[in-house]
Amino acid sequence: MNILCIGGGPAGLYFALLMQRQNPAHRVTVLERNRAGDTFGWGVVLSDQTLGNLQAADAASAACIGEQFHHWDDIEVFFKGRSLRSGGHGFCGIGRKQLLDILRTRCSALGVQLVFETEVRDDQDAARQYAADLVIACDGLNSRVRQRYAETFRPDVDLRACRFVWLGTRKRFDAFTFAFERTAHGWFQAHAYQFDGETSTFIVETPEAVWQAHGLDRMAQEDGIAFCERLFAHYLDGEKLMSNAAHLRGSAIWIRFPRVVCARWVHRLALDGRSVPMVLMGDAAHTAHFSIGSGTKLALEDAIDLAGAIATEPTLDAALAAFEARRSVEVLKIQNAARNSTEWFENVARYSGLPMEQFMYSLLTRSQRIGHENLRLRDARWLGDHERWLAGGTQARLPMLLPLTVRGLTLKNRILVSPMATYSAVDGVPQDFHLVHLGARALGGAAMVVVEMTSPTPEGRITPGCPGLWNAAQQQAFARIVDFVHASSSAAIGLQLGHSGPKGSTQRGWDAVDAPLPAGNWPLLAASAVAYGPDNQVPQAMTRADMDALRDAFVAATGRAAAAGFDWLELHCAHGYLLSSFITPLTNLRSDAYGGPLENRLRYPLEVFTAMRAVWPAERPMSVRISAHDWVPGGHTGDDAVAVARAFQAAGCDVIDVSSGQTTRAAKPVYGRMYQTPFADRIRQEVGIRTIAVGAITDGDQANGIIAAGRADLCAVARPHLADPAWTLHEAARLQAAPQPDWPLPYLAGRDQLLRELARQRAATDEPEKL
C-alpha cells in the first residue's frame, strides 16, 4: 500500500515504522509541518505496561527508548506544610524530543519517507500527490482533518476548567511530585517529574477564576513564568523555570485542556474514482488529561493496534472496523478515568479540608482505576500506615470494617445492604420471603440491611407487590423481621419510606419494568401532570389538601416504623418518585410556591422530612436518598445536588444517600464502576455531611477505596448481596481480614471453618476469582 501519515508526532511516526517493518513493499510517507528538530513539549511519561507493549511491537526502537528513560517508583505529595511519599508506582519519563528523534531514526532506517516543513492545507491534494491507499490523520489536537470531516467524525470537544502551563526546570525531582500551594485567590498545583539526566517537566495548573484573579491572563510570558517561580520556589531549590514556547506571546502559554471524543474514527475519501480511508489517530481522535499521563501512551497504542489489525485481518476494511471497535472502547476507559482525575485537580479546594493522609490517598486513587489492594501491592508499608491512621492509630483494619456512629447508633462496619425492590408483599404486608431475604443478609456480615421502598399509602406503592406501612398488620409483620435481625445478628435494620408518584401502579419488575398494570390501575399523584413515559398514565398535580394528607401519612408511617423497632429511617427523594418529582425541574412545572427555583421545589420534600424528623426518635438516624444528577440537559446537576444536601442537612438529616438518574426516561447516564461515587464525594466534602455511596460497587476492594479516600462514609451494595447474602463476610475473608468477633454464623460451625473452607477452595482451583 501507499500509506500517508499527516503529522509527525508519536502516532504518525510509530505507525509509519510499524507498517514499513511489517511489509517493506509498502511506501510509507510522513508529512510534518515543523522542522526535524522542533518540539514544543518537555518530558512524556509512560507506564511499565506501555513499555512492554512497545517491546512487543518493535524491539529495536523499544531498546533505544529504554536507554533514554529515567525510571522512578515513588510519588511524593506536598500539601499544607507536610509531605508524604509512596512507592511502587513504576513510571518512566523521556524527553519528547528524544522520543521523536528515536522514532525518526528508526523510520529512516526502515525506509519511511520523512518530509518536514510541509503544511498540509488540503488533505485530499496530499492524498492524490502520494497516491495514498490509506491516510492516517495524526495532525494533533487542533486537527484540520477532524474539523473538515466533522460530519463523519462527530467530535465532542470539552474545554476543561483549569489553565495550565507546560514548563521545564533543571531541578531534578527524584519522585513524581505533586506540590499544592494556596494563594489569596485559591489553589495552584504543580506536576513535576524528571525525564533525563538534567531536566524535569514542571506543569503548573490552577482553575480559570484563580488564574484571572492573579492577573496571569494579562501578564507577559516571562512575568507569568516568574510568578510560578516565586510561588513554587520552595520546591525548585534556586533553579529557574523554562519555557520552549517562544513562538507564543503573553498568556498564550496558559491553555485550557480540551477533552476530545470522536464518535467515529474512519472517513472515506472519494478520490478520482477510488475510496480512500482516512483514519484519525492520537490527539486528533481523542485526548486524555495529562494528570494520568496517557496522551502519548494512547497515540502509540493506537498505532500498535491498527498495524496489528492490518496484519491479521483479511481485508483493510475489516482491519479498520476492528481497530475502531476495539480502540474506541479502550480509549473510552482511559478517558473516563482521565475525567475523574481532571475533575479532582479542578476541585483541589474541595479536598483541602481533608487531613494530609486522606488527601494523598484521595489523590492516588482519583481516577478510580487504582484500588486499595493495588496500593498494597505497590507499597504495603505506606498502606498499612494509612489503615492504622484511619483506625485511630490502633491496629490496621480494612476501611470497610471500621465502625461508624451516627447519633445513638453504632454500625459495626461500613457496608449496607441497599434497599432493593422484591415485589413480594401481599396487600403491602411483608411475607416470610422478606424475613428470609433480610434475615439472611443480616447474618451475612453487613452493618445494616435496609428494607425496600415502603409506601405510607396504598396508592404510593410502585407495584401491587410492594410493601406498605399504613396499618397495624404491616407494622406487626415488620416488627417480626426487626426482632429477628436484632435477636440473631449484630446488624442494624433500616426502613426506606417513599411514595411512587408518577411511577406507581406498574407491573412487577420481572413482568415489565415501569409498565402500567394490564388492569386495575389506581390514580397517581405528582408535583405536576407529567407522565413518566408515553405508556404511563398522567398523574394528577397535587393540591395543598393532597400535600397535607400525604405529609400526615408519612408521619403516621414514621410512628409505626419507630414502634416496629427500626434503627434507621430513610426518606426516598430520588429516582422520579413523588418527592423527586417536586425537586427536579424536568417534572416540576408548577407556578405556585412549590415550583420555579430550587428553593421552592424543595419546599414540600423538606416539609415532609421535617414532620417525620419531629416524630422519629431523636437518638435514631435519618437519611435522605437523592438523585444527584438527572443525566439530561436542563435537569439537575452536581451543583444542584450540593444545594439539596445542604437544605436537608439544615432540616436535621444525618446522611445523604447519593444516587442519580431515573427521574425521566430521557436520562443517559455515563455508566462505569462506582460511577455515582463522585457525587457522594462532592457532597461529603462541600457540604460537610456524611454520605452513602451507591451504584456499581461490586467488590470489597472498591468499598475499601471509597472509605479510605473519604469519598463516602458508607457503601450501599445491592446486586452482589442478591447473589450472595454473606457477601460482606466473603469479601472480608477474600481480602484476608480478620472477621469481627461478633459476626454470627449460625449456618456454619464458625468463622474459622469459613476461612479454612475458602482457603481450601482457593488451593483447589486455578480460577479463585470465580469463587
XYZ file of C-alpha atoms in Angstrom, residues 11-668:
658
model
C 1.309 8.347 16.484
C 2.331 9.082 12.882
C 5.968 8.091 13.284
C 5.270 4.899 15.201
C 2.559 3.733 12.808
C 4.847 4.505 9.891
C 7.720 2.437 11.225
C 5.458 -0.464 12.217
C 3.891 -0.626 8.755
C 7.236 -0.279 6.938
C 8.656 -3.035 9.157
C 5.590 -5.185 8.578
C 5.996 -5.044 4.802
C 8.995 -3.342 3.161
C 6.967 -3.166 -0.060
C 4.714 -0.541 1.486
C 5.536 3.034 0.554
C 5.053 4.990 3.776
C 5.329 8.789 3.893
C 5.117 11.109 6.898
C 4.372 14.802 6.330
C 5.343 17.108 9.221
C 4.821 20.873 9.291
C 7.753 21.602 11.642
C 11.477 21.183 11.189
C 13.089 17.862 12.124
C 14.480 19.119 15.443
C 11.487 21.143 16.579
C 9.407 20.116 19.560
C 7.277 22.110 21.952
C 6.896 19.676 24.814
C 9.169 18.645 27.657
C 9.033 15.157 29.050
C 6.422 12.478 28.464
C 5.503 9.690 30.877
C 4.842 6.055 30.054
C 3.986 3.233 32.421
C 5.886 -0.029 32.672
C 2.932 -1.709 30.941
C 3.218 0.588 27.925
C 6.948 -0.148 27.708
C 6.068 -3.821 27.465
C 3.701 -3.082 24.582
C 6.460 -1.177 22.750
C 8.888 -4.043 23.271
C 6.437 -6.498 21.731
C 5.671 -4.209 18.779
C 9.234 -3.206 17.813
C 12.119 -4.365 19.984
C 14.709 -2.192 18.211
C 13.048 1.165 18.934
C 11.948 -0.039 22.389
C 15.586 -0.744 23.284
C 16.623 2.765 22.239
C 13.731 4.280 24.186
C 14.643 2.206 27.225
C 18.210 3.510 27.170
C 16.929 7.091 27.331
C 14.284 6.616 30.015
C 14.506 7.959 33.507
C 12.658 5.468 35.745
C 11.129 6.093 39.152
C 8.784 4.303 41.535
C 7.844 6.958 44.079
C 5.121 9.582 44.221
C 5.610 12.424 46.698
C 2.863 14.837 47.705
C 3.412 18.239 49.352
C 0.336 19.741 50.975
C -0.193 22.308 53.736
C 3.379 22.151 55.017
C 3.671 18.365 55.046
C 4.858 15.720 52.622
C 4.178 12.010 52.205
C 5.801 9.536 49.841
C 4.507 6.268 48.417
C 6.445 3.809 46.273
C 5.959 1.026 43.756
C 4.203 3.058 41.050
C 6.515 2.229 38.136
C 6.774 5.139 35.675
C 9.286 6.198 33.073
C 9.991 9.661 31.740
C 11.656 10.568 28.460
C 12.099 13.876 26.706
C 9.596 14.391 23.922
C 12.441 15.453 21.627
C 14.453 12.313 22.447
C 11.416 10.115 21.802
C 10.712 11.734 18.434
C 14.400 11.521 17.458
C 14.416 7.783 18.196
C 11.259 7.193 16.168
C 12.553 9.310 13.264
C 15.838 7.437 13.210
C 14.053 4.100 13.231
C 11.708 5.258 10.445
C 14.651 6.328 8.291
C 16.424 3.031 8.860
C 13.369 1.114 7.687
C 12.849 3.272 4.597
C 9.981 5.542 5.658
C 9.965 8.806 3.709
C 10.026 11.738 6.173
C 9.043 15.104 4.739
C 9.467 18.111 7.076
C 8.376 21.758 6.869
C 5.310 20.744 4.878
C 1.996 22.229 5.932
C -0.890 20.060 4.701
C -3.622 22.542 3.977
C -5.655 20.193 1.781
C -5.564 16.512 2.759
C -7.188 15.437 -0.497
C -4.457 17.112 -2.575
C -1.827 15.418 -0.409
C -3.519 12.040 -0.795
C -3.557 12.466 -4.581
C 0.076 13.596 -4.671
C 1.235 10.465 -2.834
C -1.342 8.133 -4.467
C -2.441 7.142 -0.971
C -4.363 3.934 -0.350
C -4.607 4.788 3.347
C -4.370 8.181 5.049
C -3.607 8.476 8.766
C -4.682 11.839 10.161
C -2.485 12.329 13.229
C -2.324 16.103 12.897
C -2.803 16.793 16.583
C -5.191 18.379 18.980
C -6.408 21.039 16.535
C -6.696 18.596 13.657
C -7.730 20.204 10.371
C -8.792 16.809 9.076
C -11.114 16.251 12.017
C -12.644 19.675 11.506
C -13.073 19.228 7.763
C -14.937 15.916 8.106
C -16.686 16.733 11.347
C -19.974 15.395 9.978
C -18.432 11.919 9.893
C -16.194 12.057 12.969
C -18.742 13.967 15.110
C -16.153 15.363 17.535
C -17.115 16.491 21.035
C -14.578 18.966 22.440
C -14.913 19.948 26.087
C -12.637 22.732 27.347
C -11.853 21.937 30.965
C -11.972 24.373 33.886
C -8.255 24.788 34.690
C -5.474 26.721 32.999
C -2.074 25.054 32.830
C 1.371 25.855 31.513
C 3.955 23.265 30.457
C 7.422 24.269 31.705
C 10.790 22.702 32.413
C 13.454 23.064 35.090
C 16.972 21.898 35.875
C 15.788 20.819 39.328
C 15.907 17.023 39.278
C 12.989 15.511 41.146
C 13.644 12.030 42.493
C 9.910 11.178 42.596
C 6.821 12.089 40.643
C 5.989 15.190 42.648
C 2.674 16.886 43.307
C 3.022 20.227 45.099
C 0.000 22.262 46.223
C 0.184 25.938 47.152
C -2.667 28.075 48.423
C -2.796 31.761 47.493
C -5.133 34.554 48.475
C -7.330 33.658 45.486
C -7.164 29.860 45.515
C -5.024 26.800 44.870
C -2.228 26.155 42.382
C -0.701 22.726 41.853
C 2.491 21.570 40.187
C 3.037 18.195 38.484
C 6.800 17.598 38.295
C 8.944 14.665 37.139
C 12.462 14.130 35.858
C 12.756 12.851 32.302
C 16.505 12.878 31.593
C 19.762 13.286 33.456
C 19.375 17.011 33.985
C 15.823 18.163 33.271
C 12.358 17.826 34.756
C 8.920 18.668 33.457
C 7.116 21.207 35.649
C 3.407 21.706 34.869
C 1.578 24.433 36.787
C -2.221 24.251 36.919
C -4.974 26.324 38.519
C -8.707 26.995 37.999
C -9.572 29.676 35.451
C -11.010 32.034 38.087
C -7.847 31.820 40.205
C -5.677 32.365 37.129
C -7.586 35.508 36.235
C -7.665 36.794 39.815
C -3.849 36.825 39.828
C -3.765 38.733 36.530
C -1.954 35.936 34.715
C -4.245 36.451 31.736
C -2.692 39.907 31.308
C 0.952 39.069 32.023
C 3.766 38.745 29.524
C 5.118 35.215 29.162
C 8.255 35.901 31.217
C 6.227 37.551 34.008
C 3.878 34.585 34.253
C 6.830 32.207 34.498
C 8.424 34.402 37.171
C 5.155 34.253 39.144
C 5.317 30.446 39.085
C 8.970 30.506 40.157
C 8.119 32.600 43.194
C 5.098 30.509 44.103
C 6.961 27.188 43.915
C 10.417 28.429 44.952
C 10.417 26.047 47.928
C 10.497 23.051 45.564
C 12.894 24.433 42.926
C 15.992 24.884 45.142
C 17.011 28.030 43.295
C 16.550 26.611 39.794
C 14.649 28.546 37.133
C 11.554 27.528 35.231
C 11.996 27.392 31.454
C 9.659 27.638 28.501
C 10.292 26.316 24.992
C 7.245 28.082 23.557
C 8.980 31.239 22.328
C 6.616 31.232 19.350
C 3.757 32.175 21.707
C 3.150 35.605 23.168
C 1.798 36.792 26.512
C -0.533 34.470 28.341
C -0.988 32.178 25.324
C 1.325 29.645 27.004
C -1.503 29.026 29.516
C -4.153 26.790 27.953
C -7.328 25.012 28.967
C -7.198 21.290 28.371
C -9.576 20.201 25.592
C -11.088 16.754 26.115
C -11.705 15.353 22.627
C -14.060 12.452 21.932
C -14.989 11.360 18.410
C -17.985 9.191 17.596
C -16.217 7.730 14.552
C -12.551 7.439 13.609
C -12.741 6.470 9.927
C -13.885 8.614 6.987
C -13.969 7.611 3.308
C -12.408 9.961 0.797
C -13.739 9.797 -2.769
C -10.585 10.415 -4.834
C -10.629 10.044 -8.609
C -12.950 7.069 -8.507
C -11.251 5.467 -5.519
C -12.497 5.186 -1.931
C -9.567 6.000 0.348
C -9.949 5.551 4.122
C -8.942 8.486 6.311
C -8.229 7.352 9.888
C -7.896 9.564 12.958
C -5.142 8.646 15.376
C -3.632 10.122 18.547
C -4.767 13.542 19.758
C -6.745 14.063 16.567
C -9.074 11.258 17.663
C -9.017 11.614 21.453
C -7.300 13.284 24.361
C -6.769 12.230 27.974
C -5.750 14.704 30.641
C -2.023 14.948 31.394
C -2.668 14.132 35.056
C -2.859 10.452 34.138
C -0.050 10.743 31.595
C -1.825 8.918 28.791
C -1.704 11.119 25.673
C 1.483 9.622 24.237
C 0.532 6.162 25.513
C -2.779 6.314 23.636
C -1.100 7.536 20.470
C 1.482 4.744 20.462
C -1.089 2.078 21.278
C -3.375 3.365 18.504
C -0.516 2.721 16.098
C 0.169 -0.737 17.537
C -3.479 -1.746 17.317
C -4.079 -0.602 13.747
C -0.833 -2.110 12.474
C -1.725 -5.384 14.176
C -5.231 -5.348 12.716
C -3.888 -4.793 9.183
C -1.510 -7.734 9.660
C -4.179 -10.147 10.893
C -7.483 -9.183 9.258
C -8.274 -10.460 5.751
C -9.028 -7.027 4.267
C -8.219 -3.408 5.021
C -11.910 -2.680 5.615
C -12.086 -5.460 8.204
C -8.925 -4.168 9.857
C -10.288 -0.639 10.115
C -13.585 -1.877 11.544
C -11.794 -3.993 14.148
C -9.459 -1.130 15.038
C -12.252 1.382 15.548
C -14.402 -1.022 17.557
C -11.577 -2.132 19.812
C -9.741 1.125 20.348
C -12.834 3.267 20.860
C -13.717 1.128 23.881
C -10.175 1.043 25.291
C -9.769 4.790 24.867
C -13.145 5.435 26.483
C -11.964 3.542 29.577
C -8.893 5.767 29.799
C -10.939 8.903 29.134
C -13.432 8.026 31.882
C -10.542 7.611 34.311
C -8.992 10.822 32.995
C -12.273 12.669 33.545
C -12.258 11.644 37.204
C -8.630 12.712 37.533
C -9.249 16.007 35.741
C -12.176 16.876 37.979
C -10.131 16.078 41.086
C -7.458 18.605 40.107
C -10.075 21.145 39.065
C -11.510 20.949 42.575
C -8.488 20.834 44.876
C -10.264 23.355 47.123
C -12.972 20.742 47.679
C -10.428 18.338 49.185
C -8.322 20.905 51.020
C -10.161 20.216 54.257
C -9.024 16.592 54.313
C -6.153 15.565 56.574
C -2.882 15.084 54.717
C -3.117 11.285 54.933
C -6.547 11.154 53.323
C -5.712 13.916 50.846
C -2.856 11.815 49.481
C -4.939 8.643 49.352
C -7.672 10.533 47.503
C -5.111 11.882 45.039
C -3.574 8.463 44.351
C -6.986 6.886 43.707
C -8.606 9.884 41.993
C -9.133 8.090 38.651
C -10.940 5.140 40.317
C -8.653 2.798 38.347
C -6.308 2.123 41.268
C -7.854 0.092 44.073
C -6.995 -0.403 47.718
C -5.289 -3.757 47.222
C -3.392 -2.428 44.221
C -1.937 0.208 46.524
C -0.977 -2.568 48.941
C 0.809 -4.345 46.095
C 2.683 -1.140 45.283
C 3.586 -0.082 48.834
C 2.327 -2.284 51.679
C 4.106 -0.249 54.358
C 2.529 3.030 53.289
C -0.932 1.498 53.022
C -0.586 -0.182 56.403
C 0.274 3.182 57.920
C -2.804 4.678 56.286
C -5.049 1.891 57.579
C -3.692 2.387 61.093
C -4.289 6.126 60.798
C -7.903 5.522 59.705
C -8.369 3.215 62.683
C -7.226 5.938 65.044
C -3.660 4.752 65.421
C -4.621 1.262 66.550
C -4.162 -1.991 64.669
C -4.645 -1.645 60.915
C -8.030 -2.780 59.640
C -9.683 -2.807 56.261
C -11.504 0.520 55.898
C -14.802 -1.202 55.080
C -14.664 -2.904 58.513
C -14.297 0.259 60.571
C -17.267 1.074 62.839
C -19.293 4.268 62.436
C -21.501 6.022 64.977
C -24.407 8.170 63.770
C -26.444 9.754 66.559
C -27.084 6.932 69.038
C -26.452 4.082 66.598
C -23.057 2.432 66.111
C -22.730 0.413 62.902
C -20.142 -2.366 63.124
C -18.750 -1.676 59.645
C -19.335 0.483 56.563
C -21.355 -1.925 54.368
C -25.119 -1.637 53.937
C -27.465 -3.962 52.109
C -29.098 -1.458 49.805
C -32.916 -1.350 49.609
C -33.967 -3.470 46.639
C -37.496 -3.953 45.332
C -38.538 -7.609 45.619
C -42.248 -7.306 44.645
C -43.220 -9.998 47.172
C -45.567 -8.264 49.605
C -49.283 -9.040 49.773
C -51.572 -6.033 50.307
C -48.490 -4.176 51.481
C -47.722 -6.782 54.166
C -44.183 -8.235 54.142
C -44.141 -12.027 53.979
C -41.920 -14.872 55.125
C -39.893 -14.148 51.997
C -38.894 -10.798 53.475
C -37.918 -12.426 56.761
C -35.638 -14.859 54.935
C -34.350 -12.290 52.447
C -33.481 -9.621 55.015
C -32.582 -12.048 57.791
C -30.072 -13.946 55.674
C -28.327 -10.752 54.703
C -28.298 -9.514 58.277
C -26.445 -12.752 59.132
C -24.054 -12.158 56.219
C -21.854 -9.573 57.884
C -23.257 -6.246 56.646
C -23.611 -3.474 59.217
C -27.217 -2.769 58.260
C -29.918 -4.116 55.994
C -32.408 -1.608 54.586
C -35.953 -2.577 53.642
C -37.022 -1.708 50.116
C -39.042 1.460 49.471
C -42.174 1.174 51.585
C -45.222 3.337 50.953
C -47.207 5.242 53.574
C -50.395 4.791 51.475
C -51.830 2.066 49.205
C -51.610 4.393 46.180
C -47.945 5.139 46.872
C -46.754 1.646 46.029
C -44.761 1.086 42.856
C -46.445 -2.256 42.171
C -49.110 -4.374 43.908
C -46.219 -6.440 45.291
C -44.508 -3.567 47.109
C -44.714 -3.175 50.899
C -46.554 -0.502 52.813
C -46.816 0.809 56.350
C -50.289 2.279 56.659
C -51.868 -0.283 59.008
C -51.239 -2.390 62.099
C -50.866 -5.679 60.190
C -47.980 -4.285 58.185
C -46.373 -2.874 61.326
C -46.657 -6.224 63.077
C -45.103 -8.086 60.133
C -42.198 -5.641 60.019
C -41.715 -5.909 63.793
C -41.260 -9.679 63.392
C -38.439 -9.083 60.901
C -36.841 -6.387 63.049
C -36.964 -8.617 66.112
C -35.273 -11.457 64.222
C -32.459 -9.198 62.974
C -31.860 -7.798 66.458
C -32.033 -11.180 68.199
C -29.990 -13.226 65.715
C -27.393 -10.819 64.360
C -25.318 -7.787 65.219
C -26.676 -5.917 62.212
C -28.945 -2.899 62.346
C -32.048 -2.656 60.198
C -33.378 0.422 58.420
C -36.550 1.292 56.541
C -36.841 3.402 53.399
C -40.142 5.292 53.187
C -41.255 6.710 49.855
C -44.196 7.345 47.539
C -44.015 6.205 43.931
C -45.760 9.260 42.465
C -45.804 9.188 38.649
C -44.001 5.806 38.584
C -46.707 3.977 40.530
C -49.359 1.438 39.549
C -46.935 -0.577 37.438
C -46.226 -4.253 36.906
C -43.768 -6.269 38.963
C -40.180 -5.901 37.839
C -39.915 -9.369 36.311
C -43.076 -8.804 34.241
C -42.490 -5.367 32.689
C -40.396 -2.669 34.309
C -42.215 0.664 34.818
C -45.106 -0.513 32.618
C -48.712 0.132 33.753
C -50.782 -2.732 35.110
C -52.857 -4.581 32.493
C -55.917 -3.797 34.634
C -56.816 -2.278 37.968
C -54.586 0.782 37.804
C -55.017 3.293 40.588
C -54.813 7.104 40.158
C -51.397 8.740 40.540
C -50.174 11.925 42.213
C -47.125 14.036 41.370
C -45.814 17.570 41.533
C -47.187 18.237 38.047
C -49.259 16.409 35.460
C -46.209 14.912 33.748
C -46.234 11.204 32.863
C -43.070 9.203 33.492
C -43.260 7.785 29.971
C -45.571 7.648 26.959
C -47.209 4.436 28.221
C -47.606 5.623 31.820
C -50.734 7.397 32.969
C -50.651 11.136 33.547
C -50.635 11.853 37.297
C -52.749 14.490 38.968
C -50.865 17.578 40.119
C -51.069 17.644 43.911
C -53.291 20.174 45.615
C -52.483 21.631 49.011
C -55.034 19.257 50.520
C -53.248 16.328 48.850
C -49.957 17.547 50.289
C -51.365 17.788 53.785
C -52.871 14.316 53.636
C -49.715 12.715 52.296
C -47.489 14.531 54.775
C -49.651 13.202 57.594
C -49.456 9.688 56.094
C -45.658 9.880 56.081
C -45.740 10.985 59.734
C -48.066 8.118 60.676
C -45.820 5.607 58.879
C -42.823 7.069 60.681
C -44.504 6.435 64.010
C -45.245 2.843 63.011
C -41.623 2.347 61.882
C -40.390 3.590 65.253
C -42.815 1.310 67.095
C -41.684 -1.653 64.960
C -38.169 -1.042 66.241
C -36.324 0.082 63.107
C -32.890 1.565 63.863
C -32.688 3.904 60.871
C -35.183 5.706 58.633
C -34.587 6.940 55.102
C -36.830 9.222 53.047
C -36.791 8.466 49.334
C -36.489 11.712 47.338
C -34.872 10.241 44.214
C -35.499 8.294 41.002
C -38.540 10.208 39.775
C -40.832 9.141 42.621
C -43.247 11.626 44.158
C -40.887 13.755 46.233
C -38.287 13.597 43.466
C -40.915 14.879 41.037
C -41.018 18.089 43.093
C -37.235 18.519 43.189
C -36.235 18.138 39.542
C -37.189 20.928 37.118
C -37.874 18.333 34.434
C -41.050 17.189 36.194
C -41.978 20.158 38.388
C -43.830 22.622 36.157
C -45.747 24.320 38.965
C -46.224 28.073 39.058
C -47.127 28.306 42.747
C -44.886 28.398 45.841
C -43.795 24.806 45.165
C -42.409 25.373 41.667
C -39.832 27.515 39.923
C -36.479 28.000 41.686
C -34.893 25.132 43.602
C -35.779 26.692 46.949
C -39.460 26.417 46.033
C -39.169 22.944 44.528
C -37.602 21.713 47.764
C -40.319 23.226 49.943
C -42.656 20.221 50.072
C -39.987 17.459 50.391
C -38.447 19.433 53.272
C -41.872 19.852 54.858
C -42.385 16.087 54.792
C -38.899 15.366 56.126
C -39.219 17.915 58.954
C -42.543 16.454 60.036
C -41.063 12.944 60.032
C -37.965 14.005 61.946
C -40.160 15.540 64.635
C -41.743 12.155 65.468
C -38.771 9.896 64.741
C -36.789 9.205 67.956
C -34.006 11.763 68.389
C -31.339 9.119 69.034
C -32.039 7.282 65.761
C -30.514 8.464 62.448
C -32.370 9.653 59.374
C -31.058 9.753 55.823
C -32.422 11.051 52.525
C -31.843 9.430 49.149
C -31.457 11.947 46.325
C -30.816 11.843 42.593
C -27.677 13.937 42.395
C -27.820 14.265 38.602
C -30.660 13.841 36.130
C -28.289 12.986 33.235
C -30.483 15.132 30.972
C -29.782 18.650 29.637
C -31.743 21.164 31.672
C -32.082 18.791 34.603
C -30.359 18.558 37.943
C -26.567 18.710 38.086
C -23.966 18.218 40.789
C -24.296 21.884 41.751
C -27.989 21.356 42.492
C -27.220 18.221 44.478
C -24.963 20.198 46.807
C -27.759 22.714 47.429
C -30.296 19.922 48.033
C -27.975 18.216 50.517
C -27.386 21.482 52.395
C -31.115 22.042 52.694
C -31.776 18.582 54.136
C -28.777 18.915 56.459
C -30.249 22.126 57.855
C -33.537 20.277 58.405
C -31.826 17.642 60.567
C -30.759 14.995 58.060
C -27.771 12.949 59.239
C -26.725 11.233 55.998
C -27.315 11.787 52.279
C -27.768 8.583 50.257
C -26.405 9.671 46.883
C -27.868 8.058 43.791
C -28.550 9.613 40.366
C -30.833 9.477 37.365
C -34.104 7.576 36.828
C -36.061 10.829 37.088
C -37.008 10.643 33.408
C -36.820 8.090 30.630
C -34.652 10.544 28.688
C -31.747 10.079 31.121
C -28.446 8.972 29.578
